[in-house]
């Protein structure tokens, strides 16, 4: 295994999309959208009916597959473990509050560190990922046997099989989030829990507004604040496609889940994974605590957390 270099990015994004296809809104199915931004040569639109923000036209499935063949580099595995383990321990406490044991599937399992922790706690673990490097590491180095390569919706899992399905920072990458949720619903046992974490568009959309005041000082500040969480060449990017294809708010994702047969259990405010330097972590913690206070004062009507985790139950 090659050693991780400090200047090597955790995510490999040096790739240009060649083929795209037009899509309707993945939530409500309408085609009445408006252009709100352009990032990395791809157009970002907002559905005029439901408010979902997404890339349209989006990269084809073959283009997405090509992108993820280089997205995770084997040399970054130890660094990914370092930056995610703290949040994974929080996830474990939350999950076991609702479901103390059983069978779990992690969609977009990456290098498999979360599943490895769950297996050590006695869970029967399964996972899938678009990264061959991630799947190889999980199977060969972590010795996890239930890991599959490829998108979740392409795999066949038994109905009513899992007690928990998790998807950490995955759904906004998916070409078809609705199908992911439908398949997850079919694969969960009745009363089973789905746990999803995504960036909060309520916060990140303000980067488009800040771009109006673009200057060297502001770009430098954003590069510092967003260290290891965004491409430093494009500090105002919100979705940064093709890395992300959708942007979710807690309200829209909750509606997505309810529309596909789930009942919302709880929404948690989260920061990002433990990336960057001490300054980045101070900023992250400050925003997260401020978001908690604002959410409480507004009685859950205003949520500006960096990320949020939404837990829902199959009904």
Short mmCIF file of N, CA, C and O in Angstrom, two decimals, residues 50-129:
data_model
loop_
_atom_site.label_atom_id
_atom_site.label_comp_id
_atom_site.label_asym_id
_atom_site.label_seq_id
_atom_site.Cartn_x
_atom_site.Cartn_y
_atom_site.Cartn_z
N UNK A 50 -41.08 21.68 -6.81
CA UNK A 50 -40.78 21.18 -5.46
C UNK A 50 -39.53 21.79 -4.84
O UNK A 50 -39.31 21.65 -3.63
N UNK A 51 -38.68 22.44 -5.65
CA UNK A 51 -37.50 23.09 -5.10
C UNK A 51 -36.24 22.25 -5.07
O UNK A 51 -35.19 22.71 -4.58
N UNK A 52 -36.28 21.02 -5.58
CA UNK A 52 -35.08 20.19 -5.59
C UNK A 52 -34.03 20.81 -6.50
O UNK A 52 -34.32 21.24 -7.62
N UNK A 53 -32.78 20.83 -6.04
CA UNK A 53 -31.65 21.37 -6.81
C UNK A 53 -30.83 20.19 -7.33
O UNK A 53 -30.46 19.29 -6.57
N UNK A 54 -30.54 20.20 -8.65
CA UNK A 54 -29.84 19.06 -9.23
C UNK A 54 -29.13 19.46 -10.52
O UNK A 54 -29.42 20.51 -11.12
N UNK A 55 -28.19 18.62 -10.94
CA UNK A 55 -27.45 18.82 -12.18
C UNK A 55 -28.32 18.34 -13.34
O UNK A 55 -28.80 17.21 -13.34
N UNK A 56 -28.51 19.21 -14.33
CA UNK A 56 -29.34 18.86 -15.48
C UNK A 56 -28.89 19.66 -16.72
O UNK A 56 -28.95 20.89 -16.70
N UNK A 57 -28.43 18.96 -17.77
CA UNK A 57 -28.32 17.51 -17.89
C UNK A 57 -27.18 16.96 -17.03
O UNK A 57 -26.21 17.66 -16.77
N UNK A 58 -27.33 15.72 -16.61
CA UNK A 58 -26.34 15.10 -15.75
C UNK A 58 -25.46 14.14 -16.54
O UNK A 58 -25.84 13.70 -17.64
N UNK A 59 -24.30 13.78 -15.99
CA UNK A 59 -23.44 12.77 -16.65
C UNK A 59 -24.16 11.45 -16.81
O UNK A 59 -24.99 11.07 -15.97
N UNK A 60 -23.87 10.75 -17.90
CA UNK A 60 -24.45 9.42 -18.12
C UNK A 60 -23.91 8.45 -17.08
O UNK A 60 -22.92 8.71 -16.40
N UNK A 61 -24.55 7.29 -16.97
CA UNK A 61 -24.09 6.27 -16.02
C UNK A 61 -22.66 5.84 -16.31
O UNK A 61 -21.87 5.59 -15.39
N UNK A 62 -22.31 5.73 -17.59
CA UNK A 62 -20.94 5.34 -17.95
C UNK A 62 -19.94 6.40 -17.51
O UNK A 62 -18.83 6.08 -17.06
N UNK A 63 -20.31 7.67 -17.67
CA UNK A 63 -19.43 8.76 -17.23
C UNK A 63 -19.24 8.73 -15.72
O UNK A 63 -18.13 8.93 -15.21
N UNK A 64 -20.32 8.48 -14.99
CA UNK A 64 -20.24 8.41 -13.53
C UNK A 64 -19.34 7.25 -13.11
O UNK A 64 -18.52 7.38 -12.20
N UNK A 65 -19.46 6.12 -13.80
CA UNK A 65 -18.62 4.97 -13.50
C UNK A 65 -17.14 5.30 -13.72
O UNK A 65 -16.28 4.96 -12.89
N UNK A 66 -16.84 5.98 -14.82
CA UNK A 66 -15.46 6.39 -15.09
C UNK A 66 -14.93 7.29 -13.99
O UNK A 66 -13.78 7.17 -13.56
N UNK A 67 -15.77 8.22 -13.55
CA UNK A 67 -15.35 9.16 -12.52
C UNK A 67 -14.96 8.44 -11.23
O UNK A 67 -13.92 8.72 -10.63
N UNK A 68 -15.77 7.48 -10.81
CA UNK A 68 -15.51 6.81 -9.54
C UNK A 68 -14.40 5.76 -9.62
O UNK A 68 -13.94 5.27 -8.58
N UNK A 69 -13.96 5.45 -10.81
CA UNK A 69 -12.81 4.56 -10.94
C UNK A 69 -11.54 5.24 -10.46
O UNK A 69 -10.56 4.57 -10.12
N UNK A 70 -11.53 6.58 -10.42
CA UNK A 70 -10.35 7.29 -9.95
C UNK A 70 -10.63 8.17 -8.72
O UNK A 70 -9.74 8.86 -8.23
N UNK A 71 -11.84 8.11 -8.18
CA UNK A 71 -12.26 9.01 -7.11
C UNK A 71 -11.50 8.77 -5.80
O UNK A 71 -11.05 9.71 -5.15
N UNK A 72 -11.38 7.52 -5.39
CA UNK A 72 -10.63 7.18 -4.18
C UNK A 72 -9.30 6.54 -4.56
O UNK A 72 -9.26 5.61 -5.36
N UNK A 73 -8.23 7.06 -3.97
CA UNK A 73 -6.90 6.49 -4.23
C UNK A 73 -6.52 5.60 -3.04
O UNK A 73 -6.71 5.99 -1.88
N UNK A 74 -5.97 4.40 -3.30
CA UNK A 74 -5.62 3.50 -2.20
C UNK A 74 -4.72 4.14 -1.15
O UNK A 74 -4.82 3.83 0.04
N UNK A 75 -3.85 5.07 -1.58
CA UNK A 75 -2.91 5.70 -0.65
C UNK A 75 -3.60 6.59 0.38
O UNK A 75 -2.98 6.96 1.39
N UNK A 76 -4.86 6.93 0.15
CA UNK A 76 -5.55 7.83 1.08
C UNK A 76 -6.33 7.08 2.16
O UNK A 76 -6.98 7.71 3.00
N UNK A 77 -6.29 5.76 2.16
CA UNK A 77 -7.13 4.97 3.06
C UNK A 77 -6.89 5.31 4.54
O UNK A 77 -7.85 5.49 5.30
N UNK A 78 -5.63 5.42 4.96
CA UNK A 78 -5.35 5.70 6.37
C UNK A 78 -5.84 7.08 6.77
O UNK A 78 -6.32 7.29 7.89
N UNK A 79 -5.73 8.04 5.85
CA UNK A 79 -6.22 9.39 6.13
C UNK A 79 -7.74 9.41 6.22
O UNK A 79 -8.31 10.08 7.09
N UNK A 80 -8.42 8.66 5.36
CA UNK A 80 -9.87 8.59 5.43
C UNK A 80 -10.31 7.99 6.77
O UNK A 80 -11.31 8.43 7.36
N UNK A 81 -9.60 7.00 7.24
CA UNK A 81 -9.93 6.41 8.54
C UNK A 81 -9.80 7.46 9.64
O UNK A 81 -10.66 7.59 10.51
N UNK A 82 -8.74 8.22 9.58
CA UNK A 82 -8.47 9.24 10.59
C UNK A 82 -9.57 10.30 10.63
O UNK A 82 -9.99 10.73 11.72
N UNK A 83 -10.06 10.73 9.46
CA UNK A 83 -11.00 11.85 9.43
C UNK A 83 -12.45 11.42 9.67
O UNK A 83 -13.30 12.26 9.98
N UNK A 84 -12.75 10.13 9.54
CA UNK A 84 -14.14 9.68 9.67
C UNK A 84 -14.45 8.95 10.96
O UNK A 84 -15.62 8.87 11.35
N UNK A 85 -13.46 8.43 11.66
CA UNK A 85 -13.72 7.52 12.77
C UNK A 85 -14.53 8.17 13.88
O UNK A 85 -15.42 7.54 14.49
N UNK A 86 -14.29 9.45 14.17
CA UNK A 86 -15.02 10.12 15.25
C UNK A 86 -16.51 10.20 14.94
O UNK A 86 -17.36 9.89 15.79
N UNK A 87 -16.84 10.59 13.71
CA UNK A 87 -18.24 10.69 13.31
C UNK A 87 -18.89 9.31 13.26
O UNK A 87 -20.08 9.15 13.60
N UNK A 88 -18.13 8.29 12.87
CA UNK A 88 -18.68 6.93 12.82
C UNK A 88 -19.06 6.44 14.23
O UNK A 88 -20.06 5.74 14.39
N UNK A 89 -18.27 6.80 15.24
CA UNK A 89 -18.62 6.40 16.60
C UNK A 89 -19.91 7.07 17.05
O UNK A 89 -20.73 6.46 17.76
N UNK A 90 -20.11 8.31 16.62
CA UNK A 90 -21.39 8.99 16.89
C UNK A 90 -22.54 8.28 16.19
O UNK A 90 -23.62 8.08 16.78
N UNK A 91 -22.31 7.87 14.95
CA UNK A 91 -23.34 7.15 14.19
C UNK A 91 -23.72 5.84 14.89
O UNK A 91 -24.91 5.47 14.93
N UNK A 92 -22.74 5.14 15.40
CA UNK A 92 -23.00 3.87 16.06
C UNK A 92 -23.90 4.07 17.28
O UNK A 92 -24.87 3.32 17.50
N UNK A 93 -23.60 5.10 18.07
CA UNK A 93 -24.43 5.38 19.25
C UNK A 93 -25.87 5.70 18.85
O UNK A 93 -26.82 5.24 19.49
N UNK A 94 -26.02 6.47 17.79
CA UNK A 94 -27.37 6.82 17.34
C UNK A 94 -28.12 5.60 16.84
O UNK A 94 -29.29 5.38 17.19
N UNK A 95 -27.47 4.80 16.00
CA UNK A 95 -28.12 3.62 15.42
C UNK A 95 -28.56 2.65 16.50
O UNK A 95 -29.69 2.16 16.51
N UNK A 96 -27.66 2.39 17.44
CA UNK A 96 -27.96 1.39 18.46
C UNK A 96 -28.98 1.91 19.48
O UNK A 96 -29.50 1.13 20.29
N UNK A 97 -29.28 3.19 19.44
CA UNK A 97 -30.37 3.73 20.25
C UNK A 97 -31.72 3.24 19.71
O UNK A 97 -32.66 3.04 20.46
N UNK A 98 -31.78 3.04 18.40
CA UNK A 98 -33.02 2.58 17.76
C UNK A 98 -33.01 1.09 17.46
O UNK A 98 -34.06 0.44 17.45
N UNK A 99 -31.82 0.56 17.16
CA UNK A 99 -31.69 -0.85 16.79
C UNK A 99 -30.38 -1.37 17.38
O UNK A 99 -29.31 -1.11 16.83
N UNK A 100 -30.41 -2.08 18.50
CA UNK A 100 -29.18 -2.46 19.20
C UNK A 100 -28.33 -3.51 18.52
O UNK A 100 -27.13 -3.64 18.80
N UNK A 101 -28.90 -4.28 17.59
CA UNK A 101 -28.14 -5.33 16.93
C UNK A 101 -28.85 -5.76 15.65
O UNK A 101 -29.99 -5.37 15.39
N UNK A 102 -28.14 -6.55 14.84
CA UNK A 102 -28.80 -7.08 13.65
C UNK A 102 -27.93 -7.06 12.42
O UNK A 102 -26.70 -7.18 12.48
N UNK A 103 -28.57 -6.85 11.28
CA UNK A 103 -27.92 -6.91 9.97
C UNK A 103 -27.95 -5.52 9.34
O UNK A 103 -29.01 -4.91 9.23
N UNK A 104 -26.81 -5.03 8.90
CA UNK A 104 -26.72 -3.67 8.36
C UNK A 104 -26.08 -3.66 6.98
O UNK A 104 -25.15 -4.42 6.71
N UNK A 105 -26.60 -2.79 6.13
CA UNK A 105 -26.03 -2.53 4.81
C UNK A 105 -25.59 -1.07 4.76
O UNK A 105 -26.38 -0.18 5.06
N UNK A 106 -24.35 -0.85 4.36
CA UNK A 106 -23.83 0.52 4.21
C UNK A 106 -23.68 0.82 2.72
O UNK A 106 -22.82 0.24 2.05
N UNK A 107 -24.54 1.71 2.21
CA UNK A 107 -24.48 2.11 0.80
C UNK A 107 -23.37 3.14 0.64
O UNK A 107 -23.33 4.15 1.33
N UNK A 108 -22.46 2.90 -0.30
CA UNK A 108 -21.31 3.79 -0.45
C UNK A 108 -20.34 3.62 0.69
O UNK A 108 -19.93 4.58 1.34
N UNK A 109 -19.94 2.39 0.94
CA UNK A 109 -19.15 2.06 2.14
C UNK A 109 -17.70 2.49 2.06
O UNK A 109 -16.98 2.40 3.05
N UNK A 110 -17.25 2.98 0.89
CA UNK A 110 -15.87 3.45 0.77
C UNK A 110 -14.87 2.36 1.11
O UNK A 110 -14.96 1.23 0.60
N UNK A 111 -13.92 2.69 2.00
CA UNK A 111 -12.89 1.72 2.38
C UNK A 111 -13.40 0.72 3.43
O UNK A 111 -12.67 -0.19 3.80
N UNK A 112 -14.61 0.90 3.94
CA UNK A 112 -15.21 -0.08 4.83
C UNK A 112 -14.98 0.15 6.32
O UNK A 112 -15.29 -0.73 7.14
N UNK A 113 -14.50 1.32 6.72
CA UNK A 113 -14.16 1.54 8.13
C UNK A 113 -15.38 1.52 9.04
O UNK A 113 -15.31 1.00 10.16
N UNK A 114 -16.50 2.08 8.60
CA UNK A 114 -17.70 2.06 9.42
C UNK A 114 -18.19 0.62 9.63
O UNK A 114 -18.52 0.22 10.75
N UNK A 115 -18.22 -0.16 8.55
CA UNK A 115 -18.67 -1.54 8.67
C UNK A 115 -17.73 -2.37 9.53
O UNK A 115 -18.17 -3.27 10.26
N UNK A 116 -16.45 -2.08 9.47
CA UNK A 116 -15.49 -2.79 10.32
C UNK A 116 -15.79 -2.55 11.79
O UNK A 116 -15.76 -3.48 12.62
N UNK A 117 -16.11 -1.31 12.14
CA UNK A 117 -16.48 -0.99 13.53
C UNK A 117 -17.76 -1.71 13.93
O UNK A 117 -17.88 -2.24 15.04
N UNK A 118 -18.73 -1.74 13.03
CA UNK A 118 -20.00 -2.39 13.33
C UNK A 118 -19.82 -3.91 13.49
O UNK A 118 -20.44 -4.53 14.37
N UNK A 119 -18.98 -4.49 12.66
CA UNK A 119 -18.74 -5.93 12.75
C UNK A 119 -18.12 -6.29 14.09
O UNK A 119 -18.46 -7.32 14.70
N UNK A 120 -17.21 -5.45 14.56
CA UNK A 120 -16.57 -5.70 15.86
C UNK A 120 -17.57 -5.63 17.00
O UNK A 120 -17.33 -6.18 18.08
N UNK A 121 -18.70 -4.96 16.77
CA UNK A 121 -19.73 -4.86 17.79
C UNK A 121 -20.77 -5.97 17.65
O UNK A 121 -21.79 -5.97 18.35
N UNK A 122 -20.53 -6.89 16.73
CA UNK A 122 -21.40 -8.05 16.61
C UNK A 122 -22.43 -7.98 15.51
O UNK A 122 -23.24 -8.89 15.35
N UNK A 123 -22.40 -6.91 14.70
CA UNK A 123 -23.36 -6.78 13.60
C UNK A 123 -22.95 -7.64 12.41
O UNK A 123 -21.75 -7.86 12.17
N UNK A 124 -23.93 -8.12 11.68
CA UNK A 124 -23.70 -8.79 10.40
C UNK A 124 -23.67 -7.69 9.34
O UNK A 124 -24.67 -6.98 9.16
N UNK A 125 -22.53 -7.53 8.64
CA UNK A 125 -22.35 -6.33 7.83
C UNK A 125 -22.28 -6.63 6.33
O UNK A 125 -21.73 -7.65 5.90
N UNK A 126 -22.86 -5.70 5.56
CA UNK A 126 -22.84 -5.74 4.10
C UNK A 126 -22.59 -4.32 3.60
O UNK A 126 -22.89 -3.34 4.28
N UNK A 127 -22.05 -4.21 2.38
CA UNK A 127 -21.80 -2.89 1.83
C UNK A 127 -21.62 -2.93 0.33
O UNK A 127 -21.45 -4.00 -0.27
N UNK A 128 -21.68 -1.77 -0.30
CA UNK A 128 -21.43 -1.65 -1.73
C UNK A 128 -20.85 -0.27 -2.00
O UNK A 128 -21.08 0.68 -1.25
N UNK A 129 -20.08 -0.17 -3.08
CA UNK A 129 -19.46 1.11 -3.42
C UNK A 129 -19.09 1.14 -4.89
O UNK A 129 -18.82 0.09 -5.50
#
